[in-house]
Amino acid sequence: MNVEHAEHPVAAAQEADAADAAQRYDHYIVRGPLFGIACQEVGDGHRWRVLNPVTGGFPQDARDSLNSFLWFRAKDDTDDRRVRRELLAAVARLETEPVNEVTAAGTRYRVVRCDEIVYGNSEGPEPPRPTDPEPADRSWDPNAKDPELDAGFVIDHTAATGVMEATERLALMGLHYRSPRYPQDVRADSLRALRTHAGIVLLPTAFRVLERTGAGWEPATAMLASPHAARRALVHLLTWPWPAVYEVPEDPERAGYARVAAEFRDAGDADSVRLDDGRELLVVRMRRVVRIGPDGPETARPSDEEEGGCGPSRMHPPMDEDGTIIQET
């Protein structure tokens, strides 16, 4: 690892914050795999750029997003017939085969796998840290646009990193599924990855709202790019979706949801709420671990599940090499 000591005051504060958190949150829980797409241009060596966020629950989610990306690139981004043919050939494979990598027009596209983890202690999961970056405009508008998670991130295991991130990566080198609650093939693939993909890269820190249940902490929102985005999602959750989904009557329980949401919002940087019915929600700091091998980031494993057995399918109408959409009858 290429380790650099923090010299900028902000980086130094983040290092100190990370060191403190490592003492207070001394174990981690593996939530399971997530999937996205990364690409590698000719001449980029070992560097892979994240194309879409590594947040999908299943490998086919990532394949489908790549299918659409390549189809629209063929439709809108080139007038070169040869390039379009290559892009459409890759689309055709993605429509019929559960492939984890395709190459088109000099670019490799790969399904990238990560493990999502959360640090915690006896009191619960780790909340956001004081030095976690926040947006300049902390809007509470549920339609506010946040930076896309992983936007512009380059997976490069040789890139310079701070002391604490290097320490964290070393501590996670041996991460694999040990519990007998995982199927044997899942445990075997996980153990094999320690040899085939021995390196570690951490994706940008993400944030979720989790709900405490009898089985542990379960996701209540999608993965988001900042603590405030997660707090705003929590307020939105209490303001509309939950009262509607759980058919909360107008009075008095719906008023209780609105009151808790308003109190949480007014607190500004609060990280937890407890509802009148005892339910507990927490804004949590999530980490994602990508394993790296000689040929780059790990892709989907044979034992990774697919949602409901869904496989490849046609997502867009056929197109010829001139970019003309073929209308089927």
Coordinates of C-alpha atoms in Angstrom, one line a residue:
M1 CA 0.0 0.0 0.0
N2 CA 1.1 3.5 -0.8
V3 CA 0.6 5.2 2.6
E4 CA 0.9 9.0 3.1
H5 CA 0.7 10.9 6.4
A6 CA -2.0 13.6 6.4
E7 CA -0.6 17.1 6.2
H8 CA -3.7 19.1 5.4
P9 CA -5.6 20.1 8.5
V10 CA -8.9 18.6 7.3
A11 CA -7.2 15.3 6.4
A12 CA -5.5 15.3 9.8
A13 CA -8.8 15.8 11.6
Q14 CA -10.3 12.9 9.6
E15 CA -7.4 10.7 10.5
A16 CA -7.8 11.5 14.2
D17 CA -11.6 10.9 13.9
A18 CA -10.9 7.5 12.3
A19 CA -8.5 6.5 15.0
D20 CA -11.0 7.4 17.7
A21 CA -13.8 5.5 15.9
A22 CA -11.5 2.4 15.6
Q23 CA -11.3 2.3 19.4
R24 CA -15.0 2.8 20.0
Y25 CA -16.4 0.5 17.3
D26 CA -14.3 -2.6 17.6
H27 CA -16.2 -5.1 15.5
Y28 CA -18.0 -5.3 12.2
I29 CA -21.0 -7.0 10.7
V30 CA -21.1 -8.2 7.1
R31 CA -24.4 -7.3 5.5
G32 CA -23.7 -9.1 2.3
P33 CA -22.7 -8.4 -1.3
L34 CA -23.5 -5.4 -3.6
F35 CA -22.8 -5.1 -7.3
G36 CA -22.1 -2.3 -9.8
I37 CA -20.1 -1.7 -13.0
A38 CA -16.6 -0.5 -13.5
C39 CA -14.7 0.1 -16.8
Q40 CA -11.1 0.1 -17.9
E41 CA -9.9 2.1 -20.8
V42 CA -7.0 1.0 -23.0
G43 CA -3.8 2.3 -21.4
D44 CA -5.2 2.6 -17.9
G45 CA -3.1 -0.3 -16.6
H46 CA -4.6 -1.5 -13.3
R47 CA -7.0 1.4 -12.9
W48 CA -10.8 0.8 -13.1
R49 CA -13.4 3.6 -13.0
V50 CA -16.7 3.0 -11.4
L51 CA -19.4 3.5 -14.1
N52 CA -22.5 3.1 -11.9
P53 CA -22.7 2.9 -8.1
V54 CA -21.8 -0.4 -6.5
T55 CA -25.2 -0.6 -4.7
G56 CA -27.2 -3.3 -6.6
G57 CA -28.5 -6.2 -4.6
F58 CA -27.9 -8.8 -7.4
P59 CA -25.4 -9.3 -10.2
Q60 CA -28.2 -9.1 -12.8
D61 CA -29.0 -5.6 -11.6
A62 CA -25.5 -4.5 -12.6
R63 CA -25.7 -6.4 -15.9
D64 CA -29.0 -4.8 -16.8
S65 CA -27.7 -1.3 -16.0
L66 CA -24.7 -2.1 -18.3
N67 CA -27.0 -3.3 -21.0
S68 CA -28.9 0.0 -21.0
F69 CA -25.7 2.0 -20.8
L70 CA -24.2 0.4 -23.9
W71 CA -27.5 0.5 -25.8
F72 CA -27.8 4.2 -25.3
R73 CA -24.2 4.8 -26.0
A74 CA -24.7 3.0 -29.4
K75 CA -27.8 5.1 -30.0
D76 CA -26.6 8.6 -28.9
D77 CA -22.8 8.7 -28.5
T78 CA -21.3 7.6 -31.8
D79 CA -21.6 8.0 -35.5
D80 CA -19.0 5.3 -36.2
R81 CA -20.7 2.2 -37.6
R82 CA -17.8 -0.1 -36.4
V83 CA -18.0 1.2 -32.8
R84 CA -21.8 0.9 -32.9
R85 CA -21.5 -2.7 -34.1
E86 CA -19.2 -3.5 -31.2
L87 CA -21.5 -1.9 -28.7
L88 CA -24.5 -3.7 -30.0
A89 CA -22.6 -7.0 -30.0
A90 CA -21.9 -6.5 -26.3
V91 CA -25.6 -5.7 -25.8
A92 CA -26.6 -8.9 -27.6
R93 CA -24.4 -10.9 -25.2
L94 CA -25.9 -9.2 -22.2
E95 CA -29.4 -10.0 -23.5
T96 CA -28.7 -13.7 -23.6
E97 CA -25.9 -14.6 -21.3
P98 CA -25.2 -13.9 -17.6
V99 CA -21.7 -12.6 -18.4
N100 CA -19.7 -10.6 -15.9
E101 CA -17.4 -8.8 -18.4
V102 CA -17.7 -7.6 -21.9
T103 CA -15.4 -5.5 -24.1
A104 CA -16.5 -3.0 -26.7
A105 CA -14.8 -0.2 -28.6
G106 CA -11.6 -0.6 -26.6
T107 CA -13.2 -0.5 -23.2
R108 CA -13.6 -3.4 -20.7
Y109 CA -16.8 -3.4 -18.7
R110 CA -17.0 -5.5 -15.6
V111 CA -19.5 -6.4 -12.9
V112 CA -17.8 -5.4 -9.7
R113 CA -18.6 -7.1 -6.4
C114 CA -18.2 -5.6 -2.9
D115 CA -19.1 -6.6 0.6
E116 CA -21.1 -4.1 2.6
I117 CA -20.1 -3.9 6.3
V118 CA -21.0 -1.8 9.3
Y119 CA -18.9 -1.2 12.3
G120 CA -20.4 -1.3 15.8
N121 CA -20.1 -2.0 19.5
S122 CA -22.4 -3.2 22.3
E123 CA -24.5 0.0 21.8
G124 CA -25.2 -0.5 18.1
P125 CA -23.9 0.4 14.7
E126 CA -21.5 3.3 14.1
P127 CA -23.3 6.6 13.2
P128 CA -21.7 9.3 10.9
R129 CA -18.5 10.8 12.1
P130 CA -18.1 14.6 12.8
T131 CA -15.6 14.8 9.9
D132 CA -17.7 13.0 7.3
P133 CA -18.2 15.5 4.4
E134 CA -21.6 17.2 4.1
P135 CA -23.2 19.0 1.1
A136 CA -22.9 22.8 1.1
D137 CA -26.6 23.1 0.9
R138 CA -28.3 21.0 3.5
S139 CA -31.8 21.1 2.0
W140 CA -34.6 19.1 3.5
D141 CA -36.5 19.1 0.2
P142 CA -37.2 15.4 -0.6
N143 CA -36.6 16.1 -4.3
A144 CA -33.1 17.7 -3.7
K145 CA -30.4 16.2 -5.8
D146 CA -27.3 14.8 -4.1
P147 CA -24.0 13.8 -5.7
E148 CA -24.2 10.3 -7.0
L149 CA -22.5 7.8 -4.7
D150 CA -19.2 6.6 -6.2
A151 CA -19.2 9.3 -8.9
G152 CA -15.8 9.5 -10.5
F153 CA -14.2 7.0 -8.1
V154 CA -11.3 5.1 -9.5
I155 CA -10.5 1.6 -8.1
D156 CA -6.7 1.8 -7.8
H157 CA -5.0 -0.3 -5.1
T158 CA -1.7 1.6 -5.5
A159 CA -3.2 5.0 -5.0
A160 CA -2.0 6.9 -2.0
T161 CA -4.0 6.5 1.2
G162 CA -3.9 7.7 4.8
V163 CA -2.6 5.7 7.7
M164 CA -6.0 4.8 9.1
E165 CA -7.5 3.7 5.8
A166 CA -4.4 1.6 5.2
T167 CA -4.8 0.1 8.7
E168 CA -8.5 -0.6 8.0
R169 CA -7.6 -2.3 4.7
L170 CA -5.1 -4.5 6.4
A171 CA -7.6 -5.5 9.1
L172 CA -10.1 -6.5 6.4
M173 CA -7.7 -8.6 4.3
G174 CA -9.0 -11.8 5.9
L175 CA -12.7 -10.9 5.6
H176 CA -14.7 -13.9 4.6
Y177 CA -18.0 -15.6 5.5
R178 CA -17.5 -18.0 8.4
S179 CA -20.9 -18.5 9.9
P180 CA -22.7 -21.8 9.3
R181 CA -25.8 -19.8 8.5
Y182 CA -24.2 -19.2 5.1
P183 CA -24.5 -22.1 2.6
Q184 CA -21.4 -24.2 2.1
D185 CA -20.8 -22.9 -1.4
V186 CA -21.0 -19.3 -0.3
R187 CA -18.4 -20.0 2.4
A188 CA -16.2 -21.9 0.0
D189 CA -16.3 -19.1 -2.6
S190 CA -15.5 -16.5 0.1
L191 CA -12.5 -18.5 1.3
R192 CA -11.3 -19.0 -2.2
A193 CA -11.4 -15.2 -2.8
L194 CA -8.7 -14.7 -0.1
R195 CA -6.3 -16.4 -2.5
T196 CA -7.6 -15.2 -5.9
H197 CA -8.3 -11.6 -4.9
A198 CA -6.0 -11.0 -1.9
G199 CA -6.0 -7.2 -2.1
I200 CA -8.5 -4.7 -0.7
V201 CA -9.9 -1.3 -1.8
L202 CA -12.5 0.6 0.1
L203 CA -15.2 2.4 -1.9
P204 CA -16.4 5.8 -0.7
T205 CA -18.2 5.8 2.6
A206 CA -21.9 5.6 2.3
F207 CA -24.8 6.1 4.7
R208 CA -28.2 4.4 5.3
V209 CA -31.1 4.5 7.7
L210 CA -31.4 1.2 9.5
E211 CA -34.3 0.0 11.6
R212 CA -33.9 -2.1 14.7
T213 CA -35.9 -5.4 14.4
G214 CA -36.0 -8.6 16.3
A215 CA -33.5 -10.0 13.9
G216 CA -31.1 -7.1 14.1
W217 CA -30.6 -3.9 12.1
E218 CA -32.3 -3.9 8.7
P219 CA -32.1 -1.3 5.9
A220 CA -35.0 1.2 5.8
T221 CA -33.5 3.4 3.0
A222 CA -31.2 3.1 0.0
M223 CA -27.5 3.8 0.3
L224 CA -26.7 7.5 0.1
A225 CA -23.6 9.7 -0.3
S226 CA -23.8 11.9 2.8
P227 CA -25.1 11.9 6.4
H228 CA -27.5 14.7 5.6
A229 CA -28.9 12.8 2.6
A230 CA -29.7 9.9 4.9
R231 CA -31.2 12.2 7.5
R232 CA -33.4 13.8 4.8
A233 CA -34.5 10.3 3.7
L234 CA -35.4 9.5 7.3
V235 CA -37.6 12.6 7.6
H236 CA -39.3 11.7 4.2
L237 CA -39.8 8.2 5.4
L238 CA -41.7 9.4 8.5
T239 CA -43.6 12.1 6.6
W240 CA -45.2 10.0 3.9
P241 CA -44.1 6.4 3.0
W242 CA -44.5 4.8 6.4
P243 CA -47.8 6.4 7.4
A244 CA -49.2 5.4 4.0
V245 CA -47.7 1.8 3.9
Y246 CA -48.7 1.0 7.5
E247 CA -52.1 2.7 7.1
V248 CA -51.5 4.9 10.1
P249 CA -54.8 6.6 11.1
E250 CA -55.0 10.4 10.8
D251 CA -55.1 10.8 14.6
P252 CA -53.2 10.4 16.8
E253 CA -50.5 8.0 15.5
R254 CA -50.0 9.8 12.2
A255 CA -49.5 13.0 14.2
G256 CA -46.9 11.2 16.2
Y257 CA -44.9 10.3 13.1
A258 CA -45.1 14.0 12.0
R259 CA -44.0 15.2 15.4
V260 CA -41.0 12.9 15.5
A261 CA -40.0 13.9 12.0
A262 CA -40.2 17.6 12.9
E263 CA -38.2 17.1 16.1
F264 CA -35.5 15.1 14.2
R265 CA -35.3 17.8 11.5
D266 CA -35.1 20.6 14.0
A267 CA -32.2 18.8 15.8
G268 CA -30.1 19.3 12.6
D269 CA -27.4 16.6 13.1
A270 CA -29.3 14.0 15.0
D271 CA -28.7 10.4 14.1
S272 CA -31.5 8.4 15.7
V273 CA -35.2 8.5 16.4
R274 CA -37.5 6.4 18.5
L275 CA -41.2 6.3 17.6
D276 CA -44.1 6.3 20.0
D277 CA -44.7 2.6 19.2
G278 CA -41.1 1.8 20.2
R279 CA -39.6 1.4 16.8
E280 CA -36.0 2.7 16.5
L281 CA -34.3 4.2 13.4
L282 CA -30.6 5.1 13.1
V283 CA -28.5 6.9 10.5
V284 CA -25.5 4.6 10.0
R285 CA -22.1 4.8 8.4
M286 CA -21.5 2.0 5.9
R287 CA -18.3 0.7 4.3
R288 CA -17.9 -1.4 1.2
V289 CA -14.9 -3.6 0.5
V290 CA -13.8 -4.6 -3.0
R291 CA -11.4 -7.4 -3.3
I292 CA -8.6 -7.0 -5.9
G293 CA -6.8 -9.7 -7.8
P294 CA -4.0 -9.7 -10.5
D295 CA -6.6 -8.8 -13.2
G296 CA -8.5 -6.1 -11.2
P297 CA -11.6 -6.0 -9.0
E298 CA -13.5 -9.2 -8.1
T299 CA -16.6 -9.8 -10.1
A300 CA -19.7 -11.8 -9.1
R301 CA -19.1 -15.2 -7.5
P302 CA -20.8 -18.4 -8.7
S303 CA -22.7 -18.6 -5.4
D304 CA -24.0 -15.1 -5.5
E305 CA -27.8 -15.2 -5.6
E306 CA -30.0 -13.8 -8.4
E307 CA -33.3 -12.2 -7.5
G308 CA -36.1 -14.7 -8.1
G309 CA -34.0 -16.5 -10.7
C310 CA -34.2 -13.6 -13.1
G311 CA -31.8 -13.8 -15.9
P312 CA -30.7 -11.8 -19.0
S313 CA -33.4 -10.4 -21.3
R314 CA -33.9 -7.9 -24.0
M315 CA -34.4 -4.4 -22.5
H316 CA -34.5 -2.2 -25.6
P317 CA -35.6 -2.6 -29.2
P318 CA -33.1 -3.8 -31.9
M319 CA -30.9 -1.2 -33.6
D320 CA -28.9 -1.5 -36.8
E321 CA -25.4 -0.3 -37.3
D322 CA -26.6 3.0 -38.6
G323 CA -28.4 3.7 -35.4
T324 CA -31.9 3.1 -36.7
I325 CA -34.3 1.6 -34.2
I326 CA -36.0 -1.4 -35.7
Q327 CA -39.7 -1.5 -34.9
E328 CA -40.9 -5.0 -34.4
T329 CA -44.4 -6.1 -35.3

